[in-house]
Tab-separated table of C-alpha atoms and ligand atoms in Angstrom:
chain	number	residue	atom	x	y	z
G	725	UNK	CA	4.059	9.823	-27.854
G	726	UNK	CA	1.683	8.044	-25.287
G	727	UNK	CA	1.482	10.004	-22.070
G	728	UNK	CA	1.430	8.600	-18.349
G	729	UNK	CA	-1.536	9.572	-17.081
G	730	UNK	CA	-1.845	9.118	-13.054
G	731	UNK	CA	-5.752	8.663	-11.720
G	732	UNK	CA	-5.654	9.166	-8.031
G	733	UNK	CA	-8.555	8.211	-5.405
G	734	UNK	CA	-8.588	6.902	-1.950
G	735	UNK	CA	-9.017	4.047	-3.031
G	736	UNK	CA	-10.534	1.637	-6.128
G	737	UNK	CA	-13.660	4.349	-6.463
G	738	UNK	CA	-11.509	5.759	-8.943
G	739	UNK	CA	-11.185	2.833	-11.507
G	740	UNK	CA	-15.075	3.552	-12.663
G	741	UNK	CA	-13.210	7.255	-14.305
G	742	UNK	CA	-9.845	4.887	-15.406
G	743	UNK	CA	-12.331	2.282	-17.078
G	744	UNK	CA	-13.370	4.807	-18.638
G	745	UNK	CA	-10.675	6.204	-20.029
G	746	UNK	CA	-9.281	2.806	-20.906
G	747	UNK	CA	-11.783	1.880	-23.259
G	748	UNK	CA	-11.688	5.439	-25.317
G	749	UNK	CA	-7.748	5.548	-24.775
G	750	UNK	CA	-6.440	2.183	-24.736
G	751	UNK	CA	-2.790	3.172	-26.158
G	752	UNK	CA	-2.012	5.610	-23.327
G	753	UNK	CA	-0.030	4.534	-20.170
G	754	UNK	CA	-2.132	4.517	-16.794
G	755	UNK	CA	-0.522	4.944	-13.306
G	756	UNK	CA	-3.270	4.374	-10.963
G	757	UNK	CA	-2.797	5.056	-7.146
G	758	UNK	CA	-4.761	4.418	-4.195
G	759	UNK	CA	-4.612	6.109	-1.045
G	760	UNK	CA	-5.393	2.437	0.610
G	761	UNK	CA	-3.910	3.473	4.215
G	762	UNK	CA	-6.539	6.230	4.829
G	763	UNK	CA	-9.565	5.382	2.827
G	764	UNK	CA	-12.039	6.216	2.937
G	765	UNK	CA	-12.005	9.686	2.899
G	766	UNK	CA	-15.439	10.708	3.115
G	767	UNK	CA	-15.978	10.343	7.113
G	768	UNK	CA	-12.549	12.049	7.757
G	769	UNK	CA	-11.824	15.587	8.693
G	770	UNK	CA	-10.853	18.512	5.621
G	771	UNK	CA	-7.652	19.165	7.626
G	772	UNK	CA	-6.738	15.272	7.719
G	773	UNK	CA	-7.639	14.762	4.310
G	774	UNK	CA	-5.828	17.525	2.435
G	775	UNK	CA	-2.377	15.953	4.293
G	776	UNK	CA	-3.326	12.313	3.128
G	777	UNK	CA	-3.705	14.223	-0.397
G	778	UNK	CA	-0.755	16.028	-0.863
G	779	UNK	CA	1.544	13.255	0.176
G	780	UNK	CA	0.348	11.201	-2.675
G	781	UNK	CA	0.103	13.935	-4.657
G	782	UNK	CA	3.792	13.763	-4.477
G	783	UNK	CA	4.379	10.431	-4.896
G	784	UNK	CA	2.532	9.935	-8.238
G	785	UNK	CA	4.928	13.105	-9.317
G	786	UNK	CA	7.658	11.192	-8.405
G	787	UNK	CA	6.239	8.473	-10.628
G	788	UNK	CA	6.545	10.801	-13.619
G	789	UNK	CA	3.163	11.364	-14.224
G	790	UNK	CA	1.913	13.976	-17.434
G	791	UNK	CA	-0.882	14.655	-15.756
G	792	UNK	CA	-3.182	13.836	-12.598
G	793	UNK	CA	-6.812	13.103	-12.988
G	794	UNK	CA	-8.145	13.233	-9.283
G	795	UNK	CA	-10.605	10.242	-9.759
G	796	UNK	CA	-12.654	11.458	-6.544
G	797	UNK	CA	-14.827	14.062	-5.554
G	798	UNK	CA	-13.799	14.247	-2.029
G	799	UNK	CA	-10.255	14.992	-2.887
G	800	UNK	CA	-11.042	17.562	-5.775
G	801	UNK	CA	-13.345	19.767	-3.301
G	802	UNK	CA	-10.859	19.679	-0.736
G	803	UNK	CA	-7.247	20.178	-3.083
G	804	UNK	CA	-7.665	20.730	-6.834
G	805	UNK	CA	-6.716	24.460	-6.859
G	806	UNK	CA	-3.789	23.859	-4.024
G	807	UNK	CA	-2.227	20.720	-6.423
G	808	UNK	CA	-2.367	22.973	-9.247
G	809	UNK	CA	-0.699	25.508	-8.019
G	810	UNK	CA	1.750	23.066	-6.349
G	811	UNK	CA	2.591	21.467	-10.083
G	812	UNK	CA	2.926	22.400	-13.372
G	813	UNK	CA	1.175	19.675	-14.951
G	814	UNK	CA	-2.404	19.565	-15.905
G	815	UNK	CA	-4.514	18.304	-12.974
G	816	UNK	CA	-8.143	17.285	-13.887
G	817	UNK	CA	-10.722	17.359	-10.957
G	818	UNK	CA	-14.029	16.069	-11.078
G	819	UNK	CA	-17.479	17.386	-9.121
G	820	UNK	CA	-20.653	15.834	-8.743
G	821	UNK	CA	-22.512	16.065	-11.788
G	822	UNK	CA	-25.746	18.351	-10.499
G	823	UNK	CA	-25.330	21.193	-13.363
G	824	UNK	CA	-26.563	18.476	-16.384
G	825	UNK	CA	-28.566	17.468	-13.801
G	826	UNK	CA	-30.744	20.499	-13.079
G	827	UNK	CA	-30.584	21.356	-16.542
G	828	UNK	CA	-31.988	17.588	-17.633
G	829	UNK	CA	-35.314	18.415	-15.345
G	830	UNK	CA	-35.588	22.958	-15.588
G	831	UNK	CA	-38.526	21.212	-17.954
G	832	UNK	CA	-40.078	18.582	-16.488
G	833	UNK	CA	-40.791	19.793	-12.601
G	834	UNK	CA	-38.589	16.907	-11.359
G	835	UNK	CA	-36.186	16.751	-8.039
G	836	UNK	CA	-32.279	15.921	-8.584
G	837	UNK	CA	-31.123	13.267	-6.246
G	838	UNK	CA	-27.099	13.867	-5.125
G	839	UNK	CA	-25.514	11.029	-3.768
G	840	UNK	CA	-21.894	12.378	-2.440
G	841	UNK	CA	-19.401	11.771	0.539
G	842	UNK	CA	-19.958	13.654	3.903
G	843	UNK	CA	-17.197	15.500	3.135
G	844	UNK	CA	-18.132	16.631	-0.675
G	845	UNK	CA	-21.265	17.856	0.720
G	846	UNK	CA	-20.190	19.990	3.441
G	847	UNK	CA	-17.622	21.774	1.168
G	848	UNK	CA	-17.762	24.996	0.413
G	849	UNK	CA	-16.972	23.580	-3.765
G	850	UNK	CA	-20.268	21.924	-3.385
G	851	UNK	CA	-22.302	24.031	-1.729
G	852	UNK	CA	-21.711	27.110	-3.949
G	853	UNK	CA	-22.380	24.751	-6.891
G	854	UNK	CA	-25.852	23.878	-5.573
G	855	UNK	CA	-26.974	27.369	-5.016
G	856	UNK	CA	-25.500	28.687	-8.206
G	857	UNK	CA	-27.208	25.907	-10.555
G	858	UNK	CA	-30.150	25.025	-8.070
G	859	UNK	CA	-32.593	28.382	-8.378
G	860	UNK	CA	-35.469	26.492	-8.087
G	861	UNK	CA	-34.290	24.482	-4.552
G	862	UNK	CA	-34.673	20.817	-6.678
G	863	UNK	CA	-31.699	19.147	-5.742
G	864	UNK	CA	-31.513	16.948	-2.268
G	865	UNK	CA	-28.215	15.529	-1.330
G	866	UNK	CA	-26.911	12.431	1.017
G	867	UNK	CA	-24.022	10.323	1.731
G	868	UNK	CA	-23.594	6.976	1.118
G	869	UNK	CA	-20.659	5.882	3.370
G	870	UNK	CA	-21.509	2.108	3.291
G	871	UNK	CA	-21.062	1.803	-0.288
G	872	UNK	CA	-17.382	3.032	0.201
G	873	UNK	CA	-17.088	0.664	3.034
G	874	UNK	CA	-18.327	-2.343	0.738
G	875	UNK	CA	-16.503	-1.391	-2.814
G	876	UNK	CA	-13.025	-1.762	-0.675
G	877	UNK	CA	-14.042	-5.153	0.399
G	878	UNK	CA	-15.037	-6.029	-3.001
G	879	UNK	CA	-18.571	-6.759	-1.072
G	880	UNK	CA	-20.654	-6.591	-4.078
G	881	UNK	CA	-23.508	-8.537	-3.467
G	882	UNK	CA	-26.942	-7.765	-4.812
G	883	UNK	CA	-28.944	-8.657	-2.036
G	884	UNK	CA	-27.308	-6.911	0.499
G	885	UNK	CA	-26.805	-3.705	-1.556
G	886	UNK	CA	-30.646	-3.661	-2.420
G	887	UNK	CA	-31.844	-4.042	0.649
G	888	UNK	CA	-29.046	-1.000	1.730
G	889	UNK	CA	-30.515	1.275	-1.081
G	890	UNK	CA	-34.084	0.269	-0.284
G	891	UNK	CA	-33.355	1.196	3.307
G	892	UNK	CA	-31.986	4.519	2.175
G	893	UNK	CA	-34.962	5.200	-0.412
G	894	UNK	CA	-37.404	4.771	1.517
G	895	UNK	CA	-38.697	8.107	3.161
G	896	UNK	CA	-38.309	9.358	-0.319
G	897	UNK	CA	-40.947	9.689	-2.974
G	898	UNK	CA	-39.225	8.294	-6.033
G	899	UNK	CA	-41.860	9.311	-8.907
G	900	UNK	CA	-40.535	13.174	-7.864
G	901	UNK	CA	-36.889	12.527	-9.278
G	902	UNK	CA	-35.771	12.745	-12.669
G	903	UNK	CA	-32.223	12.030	-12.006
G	904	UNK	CA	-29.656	10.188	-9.470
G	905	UNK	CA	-26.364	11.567	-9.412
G	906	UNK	CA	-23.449	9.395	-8.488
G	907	UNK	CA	-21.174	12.054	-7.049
G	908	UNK	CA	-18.399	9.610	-5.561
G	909	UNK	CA	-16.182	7.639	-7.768
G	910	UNK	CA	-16.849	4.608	-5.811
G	911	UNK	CA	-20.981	4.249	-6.043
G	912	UNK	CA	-20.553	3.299	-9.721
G	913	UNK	CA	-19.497	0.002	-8.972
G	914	UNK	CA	-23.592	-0.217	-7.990
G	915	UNK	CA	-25.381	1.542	-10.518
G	916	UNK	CA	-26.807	-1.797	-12.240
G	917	UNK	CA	-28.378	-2.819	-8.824
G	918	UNK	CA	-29.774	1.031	-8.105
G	919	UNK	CA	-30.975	0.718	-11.711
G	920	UNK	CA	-32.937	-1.911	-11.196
G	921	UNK	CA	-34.609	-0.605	-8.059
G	922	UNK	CA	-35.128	3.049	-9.272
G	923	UNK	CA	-38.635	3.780	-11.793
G	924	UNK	CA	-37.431	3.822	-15.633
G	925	UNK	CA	-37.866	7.107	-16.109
G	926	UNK	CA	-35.012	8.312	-13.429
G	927	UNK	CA	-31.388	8.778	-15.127
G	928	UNK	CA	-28.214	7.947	-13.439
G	929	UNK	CA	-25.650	10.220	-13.577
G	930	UNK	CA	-22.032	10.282	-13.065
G	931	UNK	CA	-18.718	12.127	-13.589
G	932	UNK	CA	-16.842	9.674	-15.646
G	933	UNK	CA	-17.453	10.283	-19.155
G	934	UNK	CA	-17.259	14.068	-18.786
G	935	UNK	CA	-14.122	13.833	-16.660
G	936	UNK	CA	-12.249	11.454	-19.504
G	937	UNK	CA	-14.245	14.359	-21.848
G	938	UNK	CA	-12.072	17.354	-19.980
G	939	UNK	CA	-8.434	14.909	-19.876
G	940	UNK	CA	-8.833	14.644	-23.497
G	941	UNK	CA	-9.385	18.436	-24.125
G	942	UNK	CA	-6.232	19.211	-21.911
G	943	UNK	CA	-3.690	16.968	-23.153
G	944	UNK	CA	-5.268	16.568	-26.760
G	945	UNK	CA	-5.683	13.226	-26.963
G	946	UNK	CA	-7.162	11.569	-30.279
G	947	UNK	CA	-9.723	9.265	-31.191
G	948	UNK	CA	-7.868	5.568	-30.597
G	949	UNK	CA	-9.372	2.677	-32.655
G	950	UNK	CA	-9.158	-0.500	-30.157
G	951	UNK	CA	-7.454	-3.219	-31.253
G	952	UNK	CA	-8.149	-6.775	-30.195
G	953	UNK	CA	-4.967	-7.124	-28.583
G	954	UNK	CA	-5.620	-3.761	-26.348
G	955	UNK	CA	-9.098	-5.001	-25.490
G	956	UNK	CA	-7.520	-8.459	-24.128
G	957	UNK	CA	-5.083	-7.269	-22.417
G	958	UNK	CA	-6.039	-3.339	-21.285
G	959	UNK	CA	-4.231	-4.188	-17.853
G	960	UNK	CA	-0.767	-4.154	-19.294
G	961	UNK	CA	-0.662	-0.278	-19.420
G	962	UNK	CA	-1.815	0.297	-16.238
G	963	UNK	CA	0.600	0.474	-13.272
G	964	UNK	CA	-0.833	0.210	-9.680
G	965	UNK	CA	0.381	2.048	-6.856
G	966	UNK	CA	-0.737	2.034	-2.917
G	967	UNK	CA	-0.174	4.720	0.136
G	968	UNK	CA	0.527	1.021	1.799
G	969	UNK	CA	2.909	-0.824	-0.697
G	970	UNK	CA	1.516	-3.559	-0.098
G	971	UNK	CA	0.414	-6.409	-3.086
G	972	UNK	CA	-2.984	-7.500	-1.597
G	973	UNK	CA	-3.884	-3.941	-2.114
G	974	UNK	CA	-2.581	-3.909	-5.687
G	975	UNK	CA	-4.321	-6.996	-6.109
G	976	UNK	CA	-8.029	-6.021	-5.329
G	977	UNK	CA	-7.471	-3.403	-7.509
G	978	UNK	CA	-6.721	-5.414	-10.811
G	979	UNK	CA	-10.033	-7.562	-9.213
G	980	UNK	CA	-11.815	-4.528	-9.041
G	981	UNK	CA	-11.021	-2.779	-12.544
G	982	UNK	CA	-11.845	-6.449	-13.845
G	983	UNK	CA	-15.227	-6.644	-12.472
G	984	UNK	CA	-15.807	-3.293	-14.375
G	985	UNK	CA	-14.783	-4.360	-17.143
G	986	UNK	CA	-16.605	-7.705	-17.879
G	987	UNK	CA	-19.606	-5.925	-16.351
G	988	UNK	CA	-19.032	-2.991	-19.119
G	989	UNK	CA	-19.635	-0.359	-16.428
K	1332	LIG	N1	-14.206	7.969	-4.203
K	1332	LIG	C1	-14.282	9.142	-3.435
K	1332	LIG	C2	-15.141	10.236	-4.032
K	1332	LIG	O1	-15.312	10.280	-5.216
K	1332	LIG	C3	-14.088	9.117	-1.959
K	1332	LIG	C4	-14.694	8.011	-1.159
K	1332	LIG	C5	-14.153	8.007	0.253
K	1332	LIG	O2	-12.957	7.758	0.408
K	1332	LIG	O3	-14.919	8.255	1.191
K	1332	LIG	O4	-15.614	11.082	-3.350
């Protein structure tokens, strides 16, 4: 039996997880859903938040979702252990990814760079991750907000997003890093022009592959061979949803999960 599998963010950040999980699970049935009235999320207050996420929390029940992967980091710090104890189906979170990423540089003397929302980084959820993983004070963190801003306007041009990470780089001393984490869903959709910029021997990390990882543990998902057919056609499982209802928003995101895909992000 497939399983309908709902991936929630506040908007289209979350398609880098789905892609994801498309390509390693192409016979499963997708409900994405996109909090488009209230993203983004990350300049908002916890208080404001938490309501926008419970309300569509509720609608992708209503939908008949197995399970809820919460596609964003913003809504995970602020609501995973509330949603599970609201429903009894699994709920996967994700956080940003600054365990591997300590662990990647304990031997090599190198910083940890966290890109996160505002509101991830102020959490609590963050915050005790940092100092429970970061004994040796290595990992700096900062938000990002204009790449949220962009990725909902599809604005995805090189140019303008170097010159935006170049602006943002450059008080920093690069050749300390070892790694970049990407700890919003959204900032994916730019790691091939941050890749270019950054010196070879900095990784980029994000949550995707171990948050696809965790949804296969839970629901015990097997290894799916993709057929041609699937790999032509991957949209046909996947069923969009909107806080707003309306199609322009269901639109951008079939633009937006096809730009990842041709672009094999
Ligand atoms: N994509 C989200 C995350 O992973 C939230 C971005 C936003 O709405 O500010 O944190």
């Amino acid at each position: 039996m497939t399983k309908n599998i709902a991936f929630f963010d506040s908007g289209i950040g979350g398609l880098t997880v789905l892609h994801t999980a498309l390509q390693q699970f192409p016979e499963e049935s997708y409900i994405y859903y996109a909090d488009t009235l209230h993203v983004p999320y990350g300049t908002k207050s916890a208080d404001e938040v938490r309501r926008y996420i419970f309300a569509c929390a509720d609608a992708i029940v209503r939908e008949g979702a197995d399970a809820i992967v919460i596609a964003c980091n913003t809504a995970t710090s602020l609501a995973v252990n509330a949603l599970r104890s609201m429903y009894g189906i699994p709920i996967i979170g994700m956080e940003p990814a600054v365990k591997p990423a300590v662990e990647m540089n304990r031997d090599n003397d190198k910083r940890v760079l966290v890109f996160a929302t505002a509101l991830t980084l102020s959490q609590t959820k963050y915050n005790e991750l940092v100092s429970r993983v970061d004994d040796e004070h290595r990992v700096d963190s900062f938000a990002l907000p204009e790449l949220v801003e962009w990725c909902e306007q599809l604005e995805f041009d090189p140019v303008k997003i170097t010159a935006y990470f170049r602006s943002k780089l450059a008080d920093l001393d690069l050749e300390q890093y070892g790694t970049v984490v990407m700890g919003c869903t959204h900032y994916p959709f730019y790691t091939p022009i941050l890749r270019k910029m950054l010196p070879n021997h900095i990784q980029i990390l994000d949550g995707s592959q171990g948050t696809v990882n965790h949804l296969q543990q839970r629901l015990g998902l097997g290894v799916q061979q993709q057929s041609e057919s699937i790999k032509l056609d991957q949209e046909g499982n996947v069923s969009f949803f909107s806080s707003s209802g309306r199609t322009e928003d269901q639109d951008k995101m079939r633009i937006a999960l096809q730009y990842l895909k041709e672009r094999s992000l």
